[in-house]
Backbone as a ProteinNet text record, in pm:
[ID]
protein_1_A
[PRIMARY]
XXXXXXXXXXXXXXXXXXXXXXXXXXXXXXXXXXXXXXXXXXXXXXXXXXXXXXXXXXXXXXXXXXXXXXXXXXXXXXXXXXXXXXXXXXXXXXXXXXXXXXXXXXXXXXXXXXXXXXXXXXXXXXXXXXXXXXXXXXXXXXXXXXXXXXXXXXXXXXXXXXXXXXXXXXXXXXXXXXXXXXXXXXXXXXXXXXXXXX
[TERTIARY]
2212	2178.3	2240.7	2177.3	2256.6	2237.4	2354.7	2306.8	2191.5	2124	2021	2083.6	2194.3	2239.8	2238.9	2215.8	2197.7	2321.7	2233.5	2294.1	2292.1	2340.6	2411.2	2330.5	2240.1	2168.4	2251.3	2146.6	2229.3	2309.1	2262.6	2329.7	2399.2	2470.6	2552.7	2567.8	2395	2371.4	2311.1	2338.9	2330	2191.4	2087.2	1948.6	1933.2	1830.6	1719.4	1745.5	1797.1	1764.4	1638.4	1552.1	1393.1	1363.3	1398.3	1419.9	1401.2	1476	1601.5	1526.8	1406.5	1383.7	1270.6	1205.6	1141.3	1143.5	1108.6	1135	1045.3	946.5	822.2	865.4	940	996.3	1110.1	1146.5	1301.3	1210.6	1159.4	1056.8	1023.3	889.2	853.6	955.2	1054	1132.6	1217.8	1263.6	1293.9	1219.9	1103	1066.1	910.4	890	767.5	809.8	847	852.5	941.6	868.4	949	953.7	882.4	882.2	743.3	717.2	591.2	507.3	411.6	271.5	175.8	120.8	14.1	-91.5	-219.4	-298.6	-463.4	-577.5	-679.3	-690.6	-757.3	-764.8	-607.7	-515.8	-379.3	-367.9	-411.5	-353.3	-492	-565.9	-695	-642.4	-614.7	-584.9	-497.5	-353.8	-232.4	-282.2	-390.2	-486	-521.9	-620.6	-658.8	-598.8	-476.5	-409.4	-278	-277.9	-214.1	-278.4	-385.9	-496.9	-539.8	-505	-554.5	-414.6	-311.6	-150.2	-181.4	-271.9	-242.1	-218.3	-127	-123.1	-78.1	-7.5	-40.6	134.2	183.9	333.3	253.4	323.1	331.9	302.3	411.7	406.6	239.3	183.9	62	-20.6	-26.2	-76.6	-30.2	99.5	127.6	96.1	106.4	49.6	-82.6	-203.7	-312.9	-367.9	-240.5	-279.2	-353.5	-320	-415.8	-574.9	-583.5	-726.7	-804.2	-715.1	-793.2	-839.1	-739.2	-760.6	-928	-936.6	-1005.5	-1188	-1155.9	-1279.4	-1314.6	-1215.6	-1248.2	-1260.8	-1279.2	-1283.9	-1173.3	-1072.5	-969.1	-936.4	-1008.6	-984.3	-1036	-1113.6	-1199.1	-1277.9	-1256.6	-1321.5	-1456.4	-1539.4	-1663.2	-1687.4	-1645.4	-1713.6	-1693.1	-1598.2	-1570.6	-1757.5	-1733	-1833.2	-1947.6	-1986.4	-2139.7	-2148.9	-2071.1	-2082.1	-2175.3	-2241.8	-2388	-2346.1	-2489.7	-2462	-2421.9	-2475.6	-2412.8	-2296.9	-2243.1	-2103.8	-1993.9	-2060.6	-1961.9	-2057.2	-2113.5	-2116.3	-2058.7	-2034.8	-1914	-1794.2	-1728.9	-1581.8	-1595.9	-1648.8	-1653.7	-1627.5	-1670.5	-1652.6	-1519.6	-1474.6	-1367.8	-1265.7	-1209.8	-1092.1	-946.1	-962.4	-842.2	-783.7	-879.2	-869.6	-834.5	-824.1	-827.5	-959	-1018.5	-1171.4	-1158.8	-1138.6	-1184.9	-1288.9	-1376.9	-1510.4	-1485	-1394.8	-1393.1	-1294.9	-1178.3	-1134.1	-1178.1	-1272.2	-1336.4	-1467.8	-1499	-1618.9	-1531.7	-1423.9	-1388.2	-1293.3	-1304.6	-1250.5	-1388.2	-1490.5	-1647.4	-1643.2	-1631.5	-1643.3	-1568.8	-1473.7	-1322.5	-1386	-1421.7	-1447.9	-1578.1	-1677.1	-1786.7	-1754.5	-1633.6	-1608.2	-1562.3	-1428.9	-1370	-1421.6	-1542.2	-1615.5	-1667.8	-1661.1	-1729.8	-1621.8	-1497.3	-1360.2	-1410.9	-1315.4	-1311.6	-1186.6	-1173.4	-1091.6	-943.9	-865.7	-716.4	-714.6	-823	-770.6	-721.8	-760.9	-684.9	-523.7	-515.1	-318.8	-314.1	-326.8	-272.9	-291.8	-386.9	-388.2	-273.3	-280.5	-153.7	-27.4	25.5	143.1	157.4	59.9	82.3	148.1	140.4	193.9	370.1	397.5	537.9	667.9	748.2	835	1001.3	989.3	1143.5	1247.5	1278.1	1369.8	1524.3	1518.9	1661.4	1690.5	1603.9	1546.2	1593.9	1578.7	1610	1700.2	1836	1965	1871.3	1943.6	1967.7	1935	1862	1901.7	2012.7	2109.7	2259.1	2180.7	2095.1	2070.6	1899.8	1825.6	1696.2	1675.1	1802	1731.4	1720.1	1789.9	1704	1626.4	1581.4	1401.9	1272	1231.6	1112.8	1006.1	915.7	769	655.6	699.3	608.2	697.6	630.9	731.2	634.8	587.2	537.7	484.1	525.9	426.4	348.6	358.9	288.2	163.6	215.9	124.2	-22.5	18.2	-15.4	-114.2	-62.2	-141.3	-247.9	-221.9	-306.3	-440.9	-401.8	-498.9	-599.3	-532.6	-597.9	-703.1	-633.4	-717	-893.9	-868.8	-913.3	-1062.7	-994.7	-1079.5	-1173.6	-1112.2	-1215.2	-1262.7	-1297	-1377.9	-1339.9	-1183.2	-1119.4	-1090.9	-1124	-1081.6	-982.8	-950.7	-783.5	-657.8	-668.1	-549.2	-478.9	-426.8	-330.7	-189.4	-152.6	26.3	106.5	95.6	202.8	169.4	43.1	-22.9	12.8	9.2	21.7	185.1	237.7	367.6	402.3	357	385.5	330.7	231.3	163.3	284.4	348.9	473.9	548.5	596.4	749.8	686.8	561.8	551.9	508.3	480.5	411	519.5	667.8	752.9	694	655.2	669.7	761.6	830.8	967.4	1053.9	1187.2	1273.7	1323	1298.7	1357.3	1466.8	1513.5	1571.8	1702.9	1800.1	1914.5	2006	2125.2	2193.1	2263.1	2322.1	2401.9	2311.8	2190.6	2131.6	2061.4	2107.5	2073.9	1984.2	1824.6	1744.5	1780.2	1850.8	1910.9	2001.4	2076.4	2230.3	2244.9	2139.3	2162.1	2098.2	2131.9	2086.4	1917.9	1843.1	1691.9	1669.5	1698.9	1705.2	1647.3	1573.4	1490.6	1598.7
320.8	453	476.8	378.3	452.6	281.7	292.4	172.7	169	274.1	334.7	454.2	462.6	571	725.8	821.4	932	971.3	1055.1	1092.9	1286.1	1299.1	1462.9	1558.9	1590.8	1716.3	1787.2	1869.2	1970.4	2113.1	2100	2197.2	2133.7	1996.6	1887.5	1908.7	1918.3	1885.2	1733.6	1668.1	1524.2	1468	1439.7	1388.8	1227.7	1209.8	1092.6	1039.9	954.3	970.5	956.3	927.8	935	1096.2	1117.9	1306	1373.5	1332.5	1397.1	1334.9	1223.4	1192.9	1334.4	1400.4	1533.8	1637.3	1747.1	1850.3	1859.4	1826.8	1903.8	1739.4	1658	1537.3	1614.8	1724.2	1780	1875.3	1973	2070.9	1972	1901.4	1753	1718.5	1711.4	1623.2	1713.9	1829.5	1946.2	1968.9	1999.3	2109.2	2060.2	1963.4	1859.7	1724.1	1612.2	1485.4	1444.3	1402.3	1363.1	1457.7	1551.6	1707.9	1694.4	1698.9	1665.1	1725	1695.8	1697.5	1688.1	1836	1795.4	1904.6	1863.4	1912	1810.7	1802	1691.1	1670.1	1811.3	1840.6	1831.4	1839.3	1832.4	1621.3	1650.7	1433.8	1409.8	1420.4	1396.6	1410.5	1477.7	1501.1	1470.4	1418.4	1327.1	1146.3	1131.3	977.4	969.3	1024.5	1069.5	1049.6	1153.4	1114.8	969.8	942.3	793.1	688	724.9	604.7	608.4	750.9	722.1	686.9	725	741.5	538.2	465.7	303.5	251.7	208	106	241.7	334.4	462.4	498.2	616.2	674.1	789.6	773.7	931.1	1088.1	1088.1	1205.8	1198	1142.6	1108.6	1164.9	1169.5	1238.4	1390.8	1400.7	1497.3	1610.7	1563.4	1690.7	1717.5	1640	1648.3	1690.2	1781.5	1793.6	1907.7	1998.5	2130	2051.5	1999.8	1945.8	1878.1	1833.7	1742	1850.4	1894.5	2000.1	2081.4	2101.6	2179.1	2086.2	1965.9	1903.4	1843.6	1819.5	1833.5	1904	2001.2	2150.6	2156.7	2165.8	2172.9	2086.5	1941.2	1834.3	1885.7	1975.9	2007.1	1861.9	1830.6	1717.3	1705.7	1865.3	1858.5	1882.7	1965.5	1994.4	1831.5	1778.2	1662.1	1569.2	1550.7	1460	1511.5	1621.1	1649.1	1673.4	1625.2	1604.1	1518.8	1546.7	1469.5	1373.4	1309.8	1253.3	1263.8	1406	1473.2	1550.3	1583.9	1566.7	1445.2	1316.3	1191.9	1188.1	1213.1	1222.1	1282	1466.7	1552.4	1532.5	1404.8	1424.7	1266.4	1214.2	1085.6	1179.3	1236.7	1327.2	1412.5	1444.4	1537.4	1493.3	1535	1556.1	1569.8	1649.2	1696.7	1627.4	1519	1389.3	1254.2	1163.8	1032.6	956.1	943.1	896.2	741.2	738.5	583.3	566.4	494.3	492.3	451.3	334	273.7	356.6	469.3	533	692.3	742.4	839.8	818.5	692.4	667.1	596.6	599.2	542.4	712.2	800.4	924.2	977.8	985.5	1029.1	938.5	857.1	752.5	792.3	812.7	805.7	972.7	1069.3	1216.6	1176	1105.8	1108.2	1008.4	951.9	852.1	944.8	1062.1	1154.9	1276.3	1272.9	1387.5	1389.9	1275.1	1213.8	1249.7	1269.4	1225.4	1375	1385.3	1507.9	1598.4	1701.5	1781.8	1783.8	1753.2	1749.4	1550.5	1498.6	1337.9	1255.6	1282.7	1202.6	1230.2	1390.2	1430	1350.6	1338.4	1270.5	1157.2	1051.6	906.2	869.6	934.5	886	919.3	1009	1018.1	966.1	893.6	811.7	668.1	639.2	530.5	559.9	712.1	740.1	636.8	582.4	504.4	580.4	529.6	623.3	641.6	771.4	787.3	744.1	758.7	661.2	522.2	445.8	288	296.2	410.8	367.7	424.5	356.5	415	479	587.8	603.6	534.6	585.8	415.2	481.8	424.7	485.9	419	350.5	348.5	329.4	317.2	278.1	145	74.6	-110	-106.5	7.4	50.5	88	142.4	176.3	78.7	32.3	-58.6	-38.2	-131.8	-66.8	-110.6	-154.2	-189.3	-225.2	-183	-163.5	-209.7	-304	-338.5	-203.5	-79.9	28.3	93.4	76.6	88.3	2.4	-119.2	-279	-224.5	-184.5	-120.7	-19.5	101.8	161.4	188.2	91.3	45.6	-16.5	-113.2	-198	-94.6	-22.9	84.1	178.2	243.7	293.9	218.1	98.6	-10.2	-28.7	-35.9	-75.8	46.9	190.1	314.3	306.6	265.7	253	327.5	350.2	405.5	268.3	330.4	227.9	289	246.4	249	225.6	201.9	243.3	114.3	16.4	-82.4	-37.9	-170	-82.1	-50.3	-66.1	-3.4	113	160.8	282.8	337.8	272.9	337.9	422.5	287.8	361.6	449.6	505.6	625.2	715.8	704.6	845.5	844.7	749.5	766.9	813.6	773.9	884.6	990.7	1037.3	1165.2	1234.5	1256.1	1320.5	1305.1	1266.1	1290.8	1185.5	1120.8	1031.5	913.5	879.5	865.8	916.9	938.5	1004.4	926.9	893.8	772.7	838.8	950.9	1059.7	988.4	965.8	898.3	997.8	861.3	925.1	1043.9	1033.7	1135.3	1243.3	1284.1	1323.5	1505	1589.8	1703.6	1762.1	1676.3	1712.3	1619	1585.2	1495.5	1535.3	1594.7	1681.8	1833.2	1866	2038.3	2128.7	2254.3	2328.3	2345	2298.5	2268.3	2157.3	2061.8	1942.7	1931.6	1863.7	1876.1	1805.2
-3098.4	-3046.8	-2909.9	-2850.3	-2688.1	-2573.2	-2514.6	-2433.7	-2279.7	-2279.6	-2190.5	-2099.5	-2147.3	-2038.5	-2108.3	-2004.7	-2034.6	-2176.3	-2222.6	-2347.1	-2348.5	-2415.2	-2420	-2572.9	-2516.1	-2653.6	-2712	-2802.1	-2900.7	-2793.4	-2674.6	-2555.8	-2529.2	-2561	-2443.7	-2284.1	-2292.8	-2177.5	-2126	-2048	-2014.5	-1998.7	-2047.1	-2037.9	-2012.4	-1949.7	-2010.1	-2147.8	-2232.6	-2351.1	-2412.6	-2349.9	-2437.8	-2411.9	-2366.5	-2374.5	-2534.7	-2554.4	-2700.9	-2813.3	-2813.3	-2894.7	-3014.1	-2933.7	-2950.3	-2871.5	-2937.3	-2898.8	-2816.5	-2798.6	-2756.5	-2605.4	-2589.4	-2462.2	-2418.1	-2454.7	-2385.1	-2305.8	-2305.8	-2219.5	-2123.7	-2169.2	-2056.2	-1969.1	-1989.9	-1927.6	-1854.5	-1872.6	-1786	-1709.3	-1725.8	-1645.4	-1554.7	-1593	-1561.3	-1473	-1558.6	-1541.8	-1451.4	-1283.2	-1211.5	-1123.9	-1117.7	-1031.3	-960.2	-812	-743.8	-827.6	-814.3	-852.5	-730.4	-707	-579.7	-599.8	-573.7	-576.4	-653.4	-588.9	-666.1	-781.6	-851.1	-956.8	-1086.7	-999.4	-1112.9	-1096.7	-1001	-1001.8	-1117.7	-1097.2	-1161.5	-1295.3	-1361.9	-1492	-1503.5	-1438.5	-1466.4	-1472.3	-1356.7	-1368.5	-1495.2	-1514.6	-1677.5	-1788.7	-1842.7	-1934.1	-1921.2	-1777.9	-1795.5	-1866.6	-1819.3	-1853.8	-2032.8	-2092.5	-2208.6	-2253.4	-2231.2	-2299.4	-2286.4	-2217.3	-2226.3	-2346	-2376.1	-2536.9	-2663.2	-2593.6	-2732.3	-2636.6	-2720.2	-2682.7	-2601.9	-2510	-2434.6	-2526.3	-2615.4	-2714	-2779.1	-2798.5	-2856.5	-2748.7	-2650.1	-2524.2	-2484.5	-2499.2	-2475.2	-2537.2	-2702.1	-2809.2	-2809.6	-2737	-2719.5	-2589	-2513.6	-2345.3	-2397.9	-2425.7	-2458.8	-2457.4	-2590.1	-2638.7	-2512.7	-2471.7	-2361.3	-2234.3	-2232.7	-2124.4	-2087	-2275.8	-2329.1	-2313.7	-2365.8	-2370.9	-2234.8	-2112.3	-1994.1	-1914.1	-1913.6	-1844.1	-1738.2	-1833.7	-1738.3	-1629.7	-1624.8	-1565.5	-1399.2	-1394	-1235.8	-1233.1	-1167.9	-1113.5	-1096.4	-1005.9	-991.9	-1127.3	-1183	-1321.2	-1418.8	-1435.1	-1483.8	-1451.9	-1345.6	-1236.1	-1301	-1316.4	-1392.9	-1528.6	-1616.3	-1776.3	-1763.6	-1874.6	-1935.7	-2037.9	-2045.1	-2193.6	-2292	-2326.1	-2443.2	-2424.1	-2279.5	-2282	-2300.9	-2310.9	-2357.5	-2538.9	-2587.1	-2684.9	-2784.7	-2692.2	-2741.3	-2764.8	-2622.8	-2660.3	-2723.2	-2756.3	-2828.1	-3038.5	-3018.2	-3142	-3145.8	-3085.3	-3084	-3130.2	-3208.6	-3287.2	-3205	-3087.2	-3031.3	-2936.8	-2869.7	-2821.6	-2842.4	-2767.9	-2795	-2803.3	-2858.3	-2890.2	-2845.5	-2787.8	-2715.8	-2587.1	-2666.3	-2542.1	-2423.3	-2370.6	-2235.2	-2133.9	-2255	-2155.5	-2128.3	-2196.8	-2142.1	-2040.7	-2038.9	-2015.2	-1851.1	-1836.8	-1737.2	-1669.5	-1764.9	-1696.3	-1609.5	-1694.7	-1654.6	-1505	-1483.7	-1371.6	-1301.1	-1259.9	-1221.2	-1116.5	-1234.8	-1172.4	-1090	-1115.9	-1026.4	-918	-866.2	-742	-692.5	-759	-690.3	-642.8	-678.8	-660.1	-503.1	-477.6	-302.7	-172.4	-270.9	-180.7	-109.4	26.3	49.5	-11.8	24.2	-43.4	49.3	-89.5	-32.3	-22.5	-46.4	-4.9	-122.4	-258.3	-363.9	-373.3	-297.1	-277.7	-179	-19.1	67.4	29.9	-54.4	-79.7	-186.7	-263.2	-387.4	-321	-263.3	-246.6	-83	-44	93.1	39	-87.8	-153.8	-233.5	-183.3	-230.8	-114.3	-217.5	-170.9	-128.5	27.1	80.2	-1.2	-57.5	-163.5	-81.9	-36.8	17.7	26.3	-23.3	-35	-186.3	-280.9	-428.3	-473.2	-531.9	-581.3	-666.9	-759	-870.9	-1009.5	-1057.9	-1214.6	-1308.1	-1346.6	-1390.9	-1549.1	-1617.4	-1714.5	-1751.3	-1870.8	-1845.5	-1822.4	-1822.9	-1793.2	-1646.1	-1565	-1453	-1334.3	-1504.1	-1466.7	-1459.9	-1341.7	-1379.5	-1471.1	-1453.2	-1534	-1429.3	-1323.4	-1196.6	-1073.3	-996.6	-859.9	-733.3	-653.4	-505.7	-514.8	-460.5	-434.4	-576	-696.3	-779.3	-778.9	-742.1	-788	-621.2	-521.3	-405.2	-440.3	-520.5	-510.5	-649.4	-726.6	-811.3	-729.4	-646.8	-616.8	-489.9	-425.5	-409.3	-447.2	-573.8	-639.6	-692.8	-702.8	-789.2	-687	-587.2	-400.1	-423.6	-456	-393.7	-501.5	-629	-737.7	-882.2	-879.7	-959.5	-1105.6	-1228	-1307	-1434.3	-1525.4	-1588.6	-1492.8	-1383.4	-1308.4	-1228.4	-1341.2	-1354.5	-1286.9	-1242.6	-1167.2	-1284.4	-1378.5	-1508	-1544.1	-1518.6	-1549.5	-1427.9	-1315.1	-1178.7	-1167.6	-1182.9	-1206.9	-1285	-1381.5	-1498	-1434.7	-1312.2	-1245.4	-1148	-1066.6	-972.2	-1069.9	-1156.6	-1215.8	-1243.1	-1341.2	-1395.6	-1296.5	-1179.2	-1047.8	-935.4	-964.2	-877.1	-719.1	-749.6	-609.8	-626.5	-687.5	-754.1	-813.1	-801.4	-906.7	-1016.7	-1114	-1227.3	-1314.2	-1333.2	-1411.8	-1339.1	-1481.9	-1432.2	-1380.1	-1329.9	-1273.5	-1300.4	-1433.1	-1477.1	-1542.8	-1532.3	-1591	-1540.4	-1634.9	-1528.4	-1427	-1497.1	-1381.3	-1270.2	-1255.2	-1091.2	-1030.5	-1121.5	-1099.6	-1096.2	-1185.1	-1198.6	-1119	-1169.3	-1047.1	-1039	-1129	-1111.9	-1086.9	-1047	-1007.2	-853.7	-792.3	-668.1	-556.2
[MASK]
++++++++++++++++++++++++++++++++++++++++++++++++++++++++++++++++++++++++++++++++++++++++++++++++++++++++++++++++++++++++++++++++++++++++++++++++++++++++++++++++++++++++++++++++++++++++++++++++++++++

């Protein structure tokens, strides 16, 4: 298929190649992935679906952002933080979700630690762990791209300290590339090169 280096779509335009693998990863990967991410409530729900995307494909997450969206109220944090019982009973049932008990039951957790933070501090804490983009070439292919990096492994253990749980540095790191506190989008690749490109 490809030796990790950017590859050229049905536009022959130059991508990511895990891009190209679906339609619904070429949007993602334009117009999302790798583009800051700031705000509590938006990190909150990027923490979130890292943590369920664990051990499962991304796309498996992605086609279920609506649903999730939906059975977390839009991933508000305070609102998150005061689901009931029979709100983890609800999305333990839900269809449009990932039904796994330890990681909703660790999203429920996750919103009631963040619920304490003050406002604006889960943005200044995660991206106080962004690494000097002038410290990291380029990756000219995906061999790379790490899957854990010192400031991932950092701000995992972080998270871990203020009472945050799913949030392993391999998980950590998928919140650094998809939330733009890294750029991983190769070299030759248009969101790095083109004119939407940051």
């Amino acid at each position: 298929m490809s030796d990790g280096a950017a590859l050229a779509g049905p536009d022959g335009v130059l991508r990511c190649p895990w891009a190209l693998s679906t339609e619904d990863y070429v949007s993602y990967h334009d117009e999302e992935w790798g583009r800051p991410v700031h705000g509590d409530d938006a990190l909150f729900e990027r923490i979130s679906l890292e943590a369920f995307q664990s051990g499962l494909s991304w796309i498996t997450i992605l086609r279920r952002r609506p649903g999730f969206r939906t059975a977390f109220a839009e991933f508000r944090i305070e609102k998150v933080a005061a689901f009931t019982d029979e709100d983890r009973d609800r999305l333990l049932a839900d269809p449009g979700i990932i039904r796994n008990r330890a990681k909703i039951d660790a999203t429920l957790a996750n919103a009631r630690v963040l619920a304490d933070w003050a406002e604006g501090e889960l943005d200044e804490f995660i991206w106080s762990h962004a690494p000097d983009p002038a410290a990291r070439p380029a990756p000219k292919t995906l061999a790379d791209v790490p899957a854990v990096t010192p400031e991932s492994t950092a701000l995992s253990k972080a998270l871990k300290k203020r009472g945050l749980r799913f949030v392993g540095p391999t998980t950590a790191y998928a919140l650094m590339q998809a939330c733009g506190l890294v750029n991983d989008h190769l070299e030759s690749c248009v969101s790095r090169t083109g004119p939407a490109a940051r």
